[in-house]
mmCIF file of C-alpha atoms and ligand atoms in Angstrom:
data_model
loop_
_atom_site.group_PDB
_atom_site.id
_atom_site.type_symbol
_atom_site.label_atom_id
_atom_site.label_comp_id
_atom_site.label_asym_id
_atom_site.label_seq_id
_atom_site.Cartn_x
_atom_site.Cartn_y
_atom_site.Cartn_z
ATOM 1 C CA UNK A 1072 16.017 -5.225 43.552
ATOM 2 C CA UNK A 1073 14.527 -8.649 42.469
ATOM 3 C CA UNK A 1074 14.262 -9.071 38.778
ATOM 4 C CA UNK A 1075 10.561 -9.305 39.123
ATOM 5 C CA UNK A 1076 10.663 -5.794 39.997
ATOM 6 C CA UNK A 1077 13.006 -4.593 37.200
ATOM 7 C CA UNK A 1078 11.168 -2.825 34.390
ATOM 8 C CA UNK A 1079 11.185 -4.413 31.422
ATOM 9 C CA UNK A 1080 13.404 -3.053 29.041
ATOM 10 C CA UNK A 1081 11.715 -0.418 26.519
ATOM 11 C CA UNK A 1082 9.262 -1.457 24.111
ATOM 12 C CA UNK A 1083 8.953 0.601 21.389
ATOM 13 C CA UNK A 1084 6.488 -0.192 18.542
ATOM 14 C CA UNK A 1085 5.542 1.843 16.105
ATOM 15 C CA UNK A 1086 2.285 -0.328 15.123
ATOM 16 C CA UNK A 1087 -0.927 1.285 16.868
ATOM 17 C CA UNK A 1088 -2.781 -1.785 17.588
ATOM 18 C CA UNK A 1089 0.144 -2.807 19.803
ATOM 19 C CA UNK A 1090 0.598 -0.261 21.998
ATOM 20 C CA UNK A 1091 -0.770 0.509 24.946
ATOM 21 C CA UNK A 1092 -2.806 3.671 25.974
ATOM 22 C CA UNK A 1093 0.431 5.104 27.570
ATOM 23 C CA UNK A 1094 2.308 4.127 24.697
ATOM 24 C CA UNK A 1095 0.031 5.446 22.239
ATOM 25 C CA UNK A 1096 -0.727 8.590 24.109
ATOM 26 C CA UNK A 1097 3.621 8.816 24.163
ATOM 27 C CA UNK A 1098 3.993 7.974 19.975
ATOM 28 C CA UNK A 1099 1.345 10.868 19.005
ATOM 29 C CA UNK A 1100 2.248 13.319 21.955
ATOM 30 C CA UNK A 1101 6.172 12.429 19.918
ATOM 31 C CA UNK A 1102 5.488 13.023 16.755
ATOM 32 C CA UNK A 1103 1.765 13.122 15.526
ATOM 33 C CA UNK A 1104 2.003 10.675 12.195
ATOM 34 C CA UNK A 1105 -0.140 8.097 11.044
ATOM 35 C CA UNK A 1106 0.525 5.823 8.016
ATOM 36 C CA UNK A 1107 -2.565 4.011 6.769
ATOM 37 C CA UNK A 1108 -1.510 1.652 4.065
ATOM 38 C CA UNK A 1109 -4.408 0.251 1.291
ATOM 39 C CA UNK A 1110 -4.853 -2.591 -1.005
ATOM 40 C CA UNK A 1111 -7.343 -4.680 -2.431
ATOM 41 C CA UNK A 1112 -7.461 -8.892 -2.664
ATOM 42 C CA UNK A 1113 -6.875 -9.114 -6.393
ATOM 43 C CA UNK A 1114 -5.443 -11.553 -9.019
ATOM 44 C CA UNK A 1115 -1.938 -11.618 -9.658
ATOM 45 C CA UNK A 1116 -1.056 -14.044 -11.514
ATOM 46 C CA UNK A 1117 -0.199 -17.832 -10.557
ATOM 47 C CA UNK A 1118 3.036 -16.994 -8.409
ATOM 48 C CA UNK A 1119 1.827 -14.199 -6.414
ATOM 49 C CA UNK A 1120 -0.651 -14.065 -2.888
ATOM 50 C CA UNK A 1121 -3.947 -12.669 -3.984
ATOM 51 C CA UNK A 1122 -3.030 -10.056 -1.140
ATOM 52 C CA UNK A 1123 -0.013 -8.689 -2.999
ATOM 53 C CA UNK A 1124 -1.192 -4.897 -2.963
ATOM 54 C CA UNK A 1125 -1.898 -4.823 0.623
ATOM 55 C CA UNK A 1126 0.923 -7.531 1.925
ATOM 56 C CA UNK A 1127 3.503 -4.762 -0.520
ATOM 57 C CA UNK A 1128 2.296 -1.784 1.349
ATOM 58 C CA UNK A 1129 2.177 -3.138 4.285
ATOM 59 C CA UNK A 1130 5.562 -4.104 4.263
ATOM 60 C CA UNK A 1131 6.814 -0.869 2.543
ATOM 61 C CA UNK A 1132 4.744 1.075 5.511
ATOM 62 C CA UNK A 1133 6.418 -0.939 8.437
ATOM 63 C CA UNK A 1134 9.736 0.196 7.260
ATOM 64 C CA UNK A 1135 8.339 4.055 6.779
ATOM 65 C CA UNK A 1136 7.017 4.092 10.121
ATOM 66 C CA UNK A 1137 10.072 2.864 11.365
ATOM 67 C CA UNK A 1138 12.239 5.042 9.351
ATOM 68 C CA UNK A 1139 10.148 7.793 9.740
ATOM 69 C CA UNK A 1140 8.849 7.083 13.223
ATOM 70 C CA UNK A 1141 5.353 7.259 12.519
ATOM 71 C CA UNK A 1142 2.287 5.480 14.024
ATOM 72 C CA UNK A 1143 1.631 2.614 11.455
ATOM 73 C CA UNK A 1144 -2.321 1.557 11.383
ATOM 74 C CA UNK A 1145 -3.685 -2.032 10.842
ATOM 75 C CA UNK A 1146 -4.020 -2.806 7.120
ATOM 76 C CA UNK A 1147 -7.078 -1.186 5.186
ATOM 77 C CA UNK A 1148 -8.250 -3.816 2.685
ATOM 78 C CA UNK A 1149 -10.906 -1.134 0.897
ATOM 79 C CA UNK A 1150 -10.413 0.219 -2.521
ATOM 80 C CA UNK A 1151 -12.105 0.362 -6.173
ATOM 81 C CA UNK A 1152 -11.628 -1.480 -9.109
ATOM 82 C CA UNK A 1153 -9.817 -3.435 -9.882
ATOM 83 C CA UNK A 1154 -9.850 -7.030 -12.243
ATOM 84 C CA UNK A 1155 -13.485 -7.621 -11.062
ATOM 85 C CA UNK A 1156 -13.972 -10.190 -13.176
ATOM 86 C CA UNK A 1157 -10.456 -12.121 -12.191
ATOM 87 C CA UNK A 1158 -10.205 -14.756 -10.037
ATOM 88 C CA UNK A 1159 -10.006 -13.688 -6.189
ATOM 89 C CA UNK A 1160 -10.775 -10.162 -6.492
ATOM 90 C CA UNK A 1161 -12.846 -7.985 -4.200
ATOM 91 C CA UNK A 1162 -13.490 -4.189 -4.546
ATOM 92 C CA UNK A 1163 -15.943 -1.702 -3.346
ATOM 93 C CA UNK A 1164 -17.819 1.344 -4.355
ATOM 94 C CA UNK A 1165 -15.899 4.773 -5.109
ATOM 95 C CA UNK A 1166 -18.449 6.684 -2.986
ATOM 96 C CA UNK A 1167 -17.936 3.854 0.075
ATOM 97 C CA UNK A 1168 -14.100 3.989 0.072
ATOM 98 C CA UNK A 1169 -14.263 7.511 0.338
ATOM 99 C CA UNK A 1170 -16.515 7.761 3.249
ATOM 100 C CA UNK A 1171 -14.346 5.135 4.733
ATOM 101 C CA UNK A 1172 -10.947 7.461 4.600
ATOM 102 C CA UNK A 1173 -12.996 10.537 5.608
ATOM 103 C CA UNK A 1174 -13.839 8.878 8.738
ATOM 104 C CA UNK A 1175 -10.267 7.587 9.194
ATOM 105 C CA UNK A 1176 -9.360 11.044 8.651
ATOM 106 C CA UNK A 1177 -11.955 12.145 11.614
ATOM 107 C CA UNK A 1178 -10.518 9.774 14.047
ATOM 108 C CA UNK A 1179 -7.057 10.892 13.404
ATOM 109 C CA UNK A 1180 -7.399 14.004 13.372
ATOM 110 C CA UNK A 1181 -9.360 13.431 16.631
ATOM 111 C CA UNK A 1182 -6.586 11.542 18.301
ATOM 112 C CA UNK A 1183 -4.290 14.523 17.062
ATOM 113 C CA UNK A 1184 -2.906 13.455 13.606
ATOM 114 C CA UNK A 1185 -1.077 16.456 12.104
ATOM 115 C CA UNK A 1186 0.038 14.494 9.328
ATOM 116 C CA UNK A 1187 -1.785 11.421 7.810
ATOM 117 C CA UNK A 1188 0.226 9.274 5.152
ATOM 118 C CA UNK A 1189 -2.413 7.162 2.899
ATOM 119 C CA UNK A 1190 -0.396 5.042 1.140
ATOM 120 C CA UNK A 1191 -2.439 2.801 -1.631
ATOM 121 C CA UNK A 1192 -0.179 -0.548 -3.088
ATOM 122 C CA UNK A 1193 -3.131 -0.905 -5.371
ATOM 123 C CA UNK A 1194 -3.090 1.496 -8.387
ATOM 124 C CA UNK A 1195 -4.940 2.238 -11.431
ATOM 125 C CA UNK A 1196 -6.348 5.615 -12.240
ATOM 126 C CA UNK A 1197 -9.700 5.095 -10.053
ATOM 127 C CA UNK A 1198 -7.945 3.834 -7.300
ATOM 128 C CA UNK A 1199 -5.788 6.994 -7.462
ATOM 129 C CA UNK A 1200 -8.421 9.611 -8.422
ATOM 130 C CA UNK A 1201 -10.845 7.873 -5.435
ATOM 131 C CA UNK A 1202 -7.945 8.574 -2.574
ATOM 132 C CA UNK A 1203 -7.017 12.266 -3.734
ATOM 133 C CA UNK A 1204 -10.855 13.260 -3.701
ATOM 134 C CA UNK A 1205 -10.952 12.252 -0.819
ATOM 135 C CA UNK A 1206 -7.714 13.401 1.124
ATOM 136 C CA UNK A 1207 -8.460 17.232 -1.134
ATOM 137 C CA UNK A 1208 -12.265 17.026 0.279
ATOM 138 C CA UNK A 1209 -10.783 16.440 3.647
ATOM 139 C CA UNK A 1210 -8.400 19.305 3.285
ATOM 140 C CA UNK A 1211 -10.290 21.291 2.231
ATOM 141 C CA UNK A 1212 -12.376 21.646 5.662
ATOM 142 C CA UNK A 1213 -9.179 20.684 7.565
ATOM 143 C CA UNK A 1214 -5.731 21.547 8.688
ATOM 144 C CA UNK A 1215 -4.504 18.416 9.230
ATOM 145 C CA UNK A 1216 -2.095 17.198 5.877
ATOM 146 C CA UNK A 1217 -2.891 14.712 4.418
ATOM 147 C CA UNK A 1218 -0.462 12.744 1.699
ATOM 148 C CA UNK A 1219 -2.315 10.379 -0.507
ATOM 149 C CA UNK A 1220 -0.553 8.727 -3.420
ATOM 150 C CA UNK A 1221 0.628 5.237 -4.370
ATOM 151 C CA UNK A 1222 3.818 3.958 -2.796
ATOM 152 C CA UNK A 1223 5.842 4.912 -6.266
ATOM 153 C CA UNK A 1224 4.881 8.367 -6.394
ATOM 154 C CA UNK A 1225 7.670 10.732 -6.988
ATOM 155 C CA UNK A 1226 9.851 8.206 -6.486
ATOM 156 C CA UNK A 1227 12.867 7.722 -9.188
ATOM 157 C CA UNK A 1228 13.262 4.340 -10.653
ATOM 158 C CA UNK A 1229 15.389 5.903 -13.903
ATOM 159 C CA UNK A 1230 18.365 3.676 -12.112
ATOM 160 C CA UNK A 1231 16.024 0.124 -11.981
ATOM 161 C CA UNK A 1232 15.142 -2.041 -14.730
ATOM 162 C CA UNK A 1233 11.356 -1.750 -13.555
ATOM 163 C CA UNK A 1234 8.704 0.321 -13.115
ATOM 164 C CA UNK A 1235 5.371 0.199 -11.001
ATOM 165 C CA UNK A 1236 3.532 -2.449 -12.277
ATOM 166 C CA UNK A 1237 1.254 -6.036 -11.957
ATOM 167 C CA UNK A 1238 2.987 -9.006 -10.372
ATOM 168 C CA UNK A 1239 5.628 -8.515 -12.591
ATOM 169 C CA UNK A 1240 8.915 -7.297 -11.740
ATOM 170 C CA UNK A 1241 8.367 -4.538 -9.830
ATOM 171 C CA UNK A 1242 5.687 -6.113 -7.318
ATOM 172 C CA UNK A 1243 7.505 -9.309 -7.285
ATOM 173 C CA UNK A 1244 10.967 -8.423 -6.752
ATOM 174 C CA UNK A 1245 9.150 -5.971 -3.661
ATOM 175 C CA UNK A 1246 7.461 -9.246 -2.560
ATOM 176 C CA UNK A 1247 10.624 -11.551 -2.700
ATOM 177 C CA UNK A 1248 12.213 -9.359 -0.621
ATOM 178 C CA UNK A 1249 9.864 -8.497 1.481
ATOM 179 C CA UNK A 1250 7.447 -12.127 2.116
ATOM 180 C CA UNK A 1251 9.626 -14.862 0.341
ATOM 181 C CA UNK A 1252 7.711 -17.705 1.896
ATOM 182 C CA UNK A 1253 4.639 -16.338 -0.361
ATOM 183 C CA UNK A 1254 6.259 -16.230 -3.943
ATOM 184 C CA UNK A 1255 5.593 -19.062 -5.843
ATOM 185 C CA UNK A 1256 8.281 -19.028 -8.454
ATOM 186 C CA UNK A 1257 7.721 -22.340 -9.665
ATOM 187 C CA UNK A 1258 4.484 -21.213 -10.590
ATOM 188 C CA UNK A 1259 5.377 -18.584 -12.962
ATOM 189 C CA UNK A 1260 4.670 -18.699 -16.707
ATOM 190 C CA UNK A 1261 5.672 -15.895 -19.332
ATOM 191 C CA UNK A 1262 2.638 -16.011 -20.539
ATOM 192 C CA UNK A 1263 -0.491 -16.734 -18.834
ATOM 193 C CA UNK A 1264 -4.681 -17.372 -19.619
ATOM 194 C CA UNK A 1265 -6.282 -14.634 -17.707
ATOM 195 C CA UNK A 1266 -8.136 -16.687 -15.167
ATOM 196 C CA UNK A 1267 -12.312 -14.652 -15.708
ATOM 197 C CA UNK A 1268 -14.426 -16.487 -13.312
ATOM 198 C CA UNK A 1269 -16.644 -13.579 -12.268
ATOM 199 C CA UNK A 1270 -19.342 -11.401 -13.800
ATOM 200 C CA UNK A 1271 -18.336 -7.849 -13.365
ATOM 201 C CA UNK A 1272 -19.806 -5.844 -10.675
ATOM 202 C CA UNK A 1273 -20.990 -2.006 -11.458
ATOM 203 C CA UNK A 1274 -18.196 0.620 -11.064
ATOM 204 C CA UNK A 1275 -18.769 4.608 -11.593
ATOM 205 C CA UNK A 1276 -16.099 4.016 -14.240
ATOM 206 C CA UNK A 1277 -17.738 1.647 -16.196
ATOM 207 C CA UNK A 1278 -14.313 -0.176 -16.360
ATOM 208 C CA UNK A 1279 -14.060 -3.832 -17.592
ATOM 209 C CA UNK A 1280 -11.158 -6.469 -16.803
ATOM 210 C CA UNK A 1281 -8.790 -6.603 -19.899
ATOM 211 C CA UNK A 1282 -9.050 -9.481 -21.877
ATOM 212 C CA UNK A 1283 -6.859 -11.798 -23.674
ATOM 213 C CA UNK A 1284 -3.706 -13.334 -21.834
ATOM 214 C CA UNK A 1285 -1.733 -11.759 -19.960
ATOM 215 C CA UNK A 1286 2.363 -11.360 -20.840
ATOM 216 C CA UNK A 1287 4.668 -11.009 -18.591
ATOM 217 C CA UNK A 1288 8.254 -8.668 -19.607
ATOM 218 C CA UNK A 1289 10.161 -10.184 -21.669
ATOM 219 C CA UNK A 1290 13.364 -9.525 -19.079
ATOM 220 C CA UNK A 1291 10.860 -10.341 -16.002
ATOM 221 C CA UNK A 1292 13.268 -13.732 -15.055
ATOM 222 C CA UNK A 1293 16.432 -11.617 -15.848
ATOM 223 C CA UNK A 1294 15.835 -8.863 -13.018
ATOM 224 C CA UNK A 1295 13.120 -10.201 -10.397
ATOM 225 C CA UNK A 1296 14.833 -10.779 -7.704
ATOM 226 C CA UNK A 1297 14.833 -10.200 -4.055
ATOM 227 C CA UNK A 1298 18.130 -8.318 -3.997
ATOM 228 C CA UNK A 1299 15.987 -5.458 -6.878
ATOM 229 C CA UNK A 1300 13.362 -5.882 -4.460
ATOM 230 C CA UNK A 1301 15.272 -4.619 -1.425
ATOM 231 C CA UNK A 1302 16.792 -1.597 -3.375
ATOM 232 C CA UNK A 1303 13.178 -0.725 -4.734
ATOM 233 C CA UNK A 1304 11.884 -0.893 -0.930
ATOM 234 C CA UNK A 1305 15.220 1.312 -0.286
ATOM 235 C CA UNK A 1306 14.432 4.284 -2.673
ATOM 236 C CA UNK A 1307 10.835 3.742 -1.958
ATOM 237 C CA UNK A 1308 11.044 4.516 1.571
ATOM 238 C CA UNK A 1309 13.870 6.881 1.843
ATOM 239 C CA UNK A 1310 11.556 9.285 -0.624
ATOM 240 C CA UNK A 1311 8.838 8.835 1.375
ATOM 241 C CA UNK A 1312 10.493 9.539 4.384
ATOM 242 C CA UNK A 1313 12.094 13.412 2.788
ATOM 243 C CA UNK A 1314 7.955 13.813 1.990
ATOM 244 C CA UNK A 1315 6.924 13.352 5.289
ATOM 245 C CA UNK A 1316 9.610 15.284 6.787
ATOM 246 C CA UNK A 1317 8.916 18.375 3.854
ATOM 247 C CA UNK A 1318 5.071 18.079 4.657
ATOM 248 C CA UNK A 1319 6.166 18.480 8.512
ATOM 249 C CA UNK A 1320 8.145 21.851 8.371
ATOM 250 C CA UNK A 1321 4.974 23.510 7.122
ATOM 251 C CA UNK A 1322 2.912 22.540 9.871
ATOM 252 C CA UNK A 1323 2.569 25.748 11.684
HETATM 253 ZN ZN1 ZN B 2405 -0.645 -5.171 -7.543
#
């Protein structure tokens, strides 16, 4: 046998817009479970990528699908507001990002999906309100489960010095750890002039930008790090990973 003829050795990928038709058709036929992860372009500060939400998640979801050996989808960059008026951000319509997961969840659930993971690394209330009405409208006519939730969800940070937050240490520590070469550290300032360059746009919220400047914790250089970073994306995914695997044994 020449090595030409040799099969390669196995591929595996868990990301669906690198697989083949045989490989995709071998991943869902496997286990049928899809990850979409969500964020927005939005200011974070002076230190972090405009892309932090959806750079986090999509991190935090290449891990999960590994871990939990689901198929990971490319990034989804739609969600609501948002800092509006901030420097870099762009958001869309509550009514448009809902249409745009319902017809994610057709396609899944036409290539299969019995589980669908819609992880969102941007929060806020209307973020979160926008992705349950839509995964609970979905369900509603559906028996495919759906999980929809920011990445933090019922996760237990009692043993971190952080919580979910903005670019500070919770979202940079992740980031450190998980895109170093796009932390700016030298660019960090405790406190910072919020940078408003835009007019805001209409929301179904009314919600405005806050104003003022914008302080960072007071222990933010004591803890971010990339080390609090990694054990954040640790706890983070191992809970994730026991929900998928609970939301599993009840499909029939
Ligand atoms: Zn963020």
């Amino acid at each position: 046998m020449t090595a030409s003829s040799e099969k390669p050795s196995a591929r595996r990928t868990f990301k669906a817009e690198e697989m083949t038709p045989g490989e995709f058709r071998a991943a869902v036929a496997r286990r049928p479970v899809f990850i979409l992860a969500t964020g927005i372009l939005e200011w974070h500060a002076d230190h972090l990528p405009l892309g932090t939400d959806a750079l986090k998640m999509r991190g935090i979801a290449e891990h999960l699908a590994e871990a939990a050996e689901a198929i990971l989808l490319p990034q989804n960059w739609f969600g609501v507001v948002g800092y509006d008026e901030m420097l870099g951000t762009i958001t869309f319509s509550k009514d448009l990002v809902k249409r745009i997961l319902t017809e994610y969840y057709e396609n899944l659930e036409k290539m299969g999906a019995k589980l669908v993971v819609m992880l969102t690394g941007h929060y806020g209330p209307y973020q979160v309100e926008t992705i349950r009405e839509a995964a609970a409208e979905y369900r509603s006519r559906s028996g495919m489960r759906i999980i929809a939730q920011p990445e933090y969800e019922g996760v237990d940070f009692s043993g971190f010095p952080c919580e979910p937050d903005h670019a500070d240490k919770y979202e940079t520590s992740l980031m450190m750890a998980l895109y170093p070469h796009l932390v700016q550290m030298d660019r960090w300032r405790p406190t910072l002039q919020i940078p408003y360059d835009y007019q805001p746009r209409d929301n179904a919220w009314g919600y405005r930008s806050p104003r003022g400047t914008w302080e960072f914790s007071q222990d933010f250089a004591q803890h971010a790090s990339p080390e609090l970073g990694r054990r954040l994306l640790r706890a983070i995914v191992d809970h994730l990973k026991r929900r998928i695997e609970e939301e599993l044994a009840q499909v029939a």
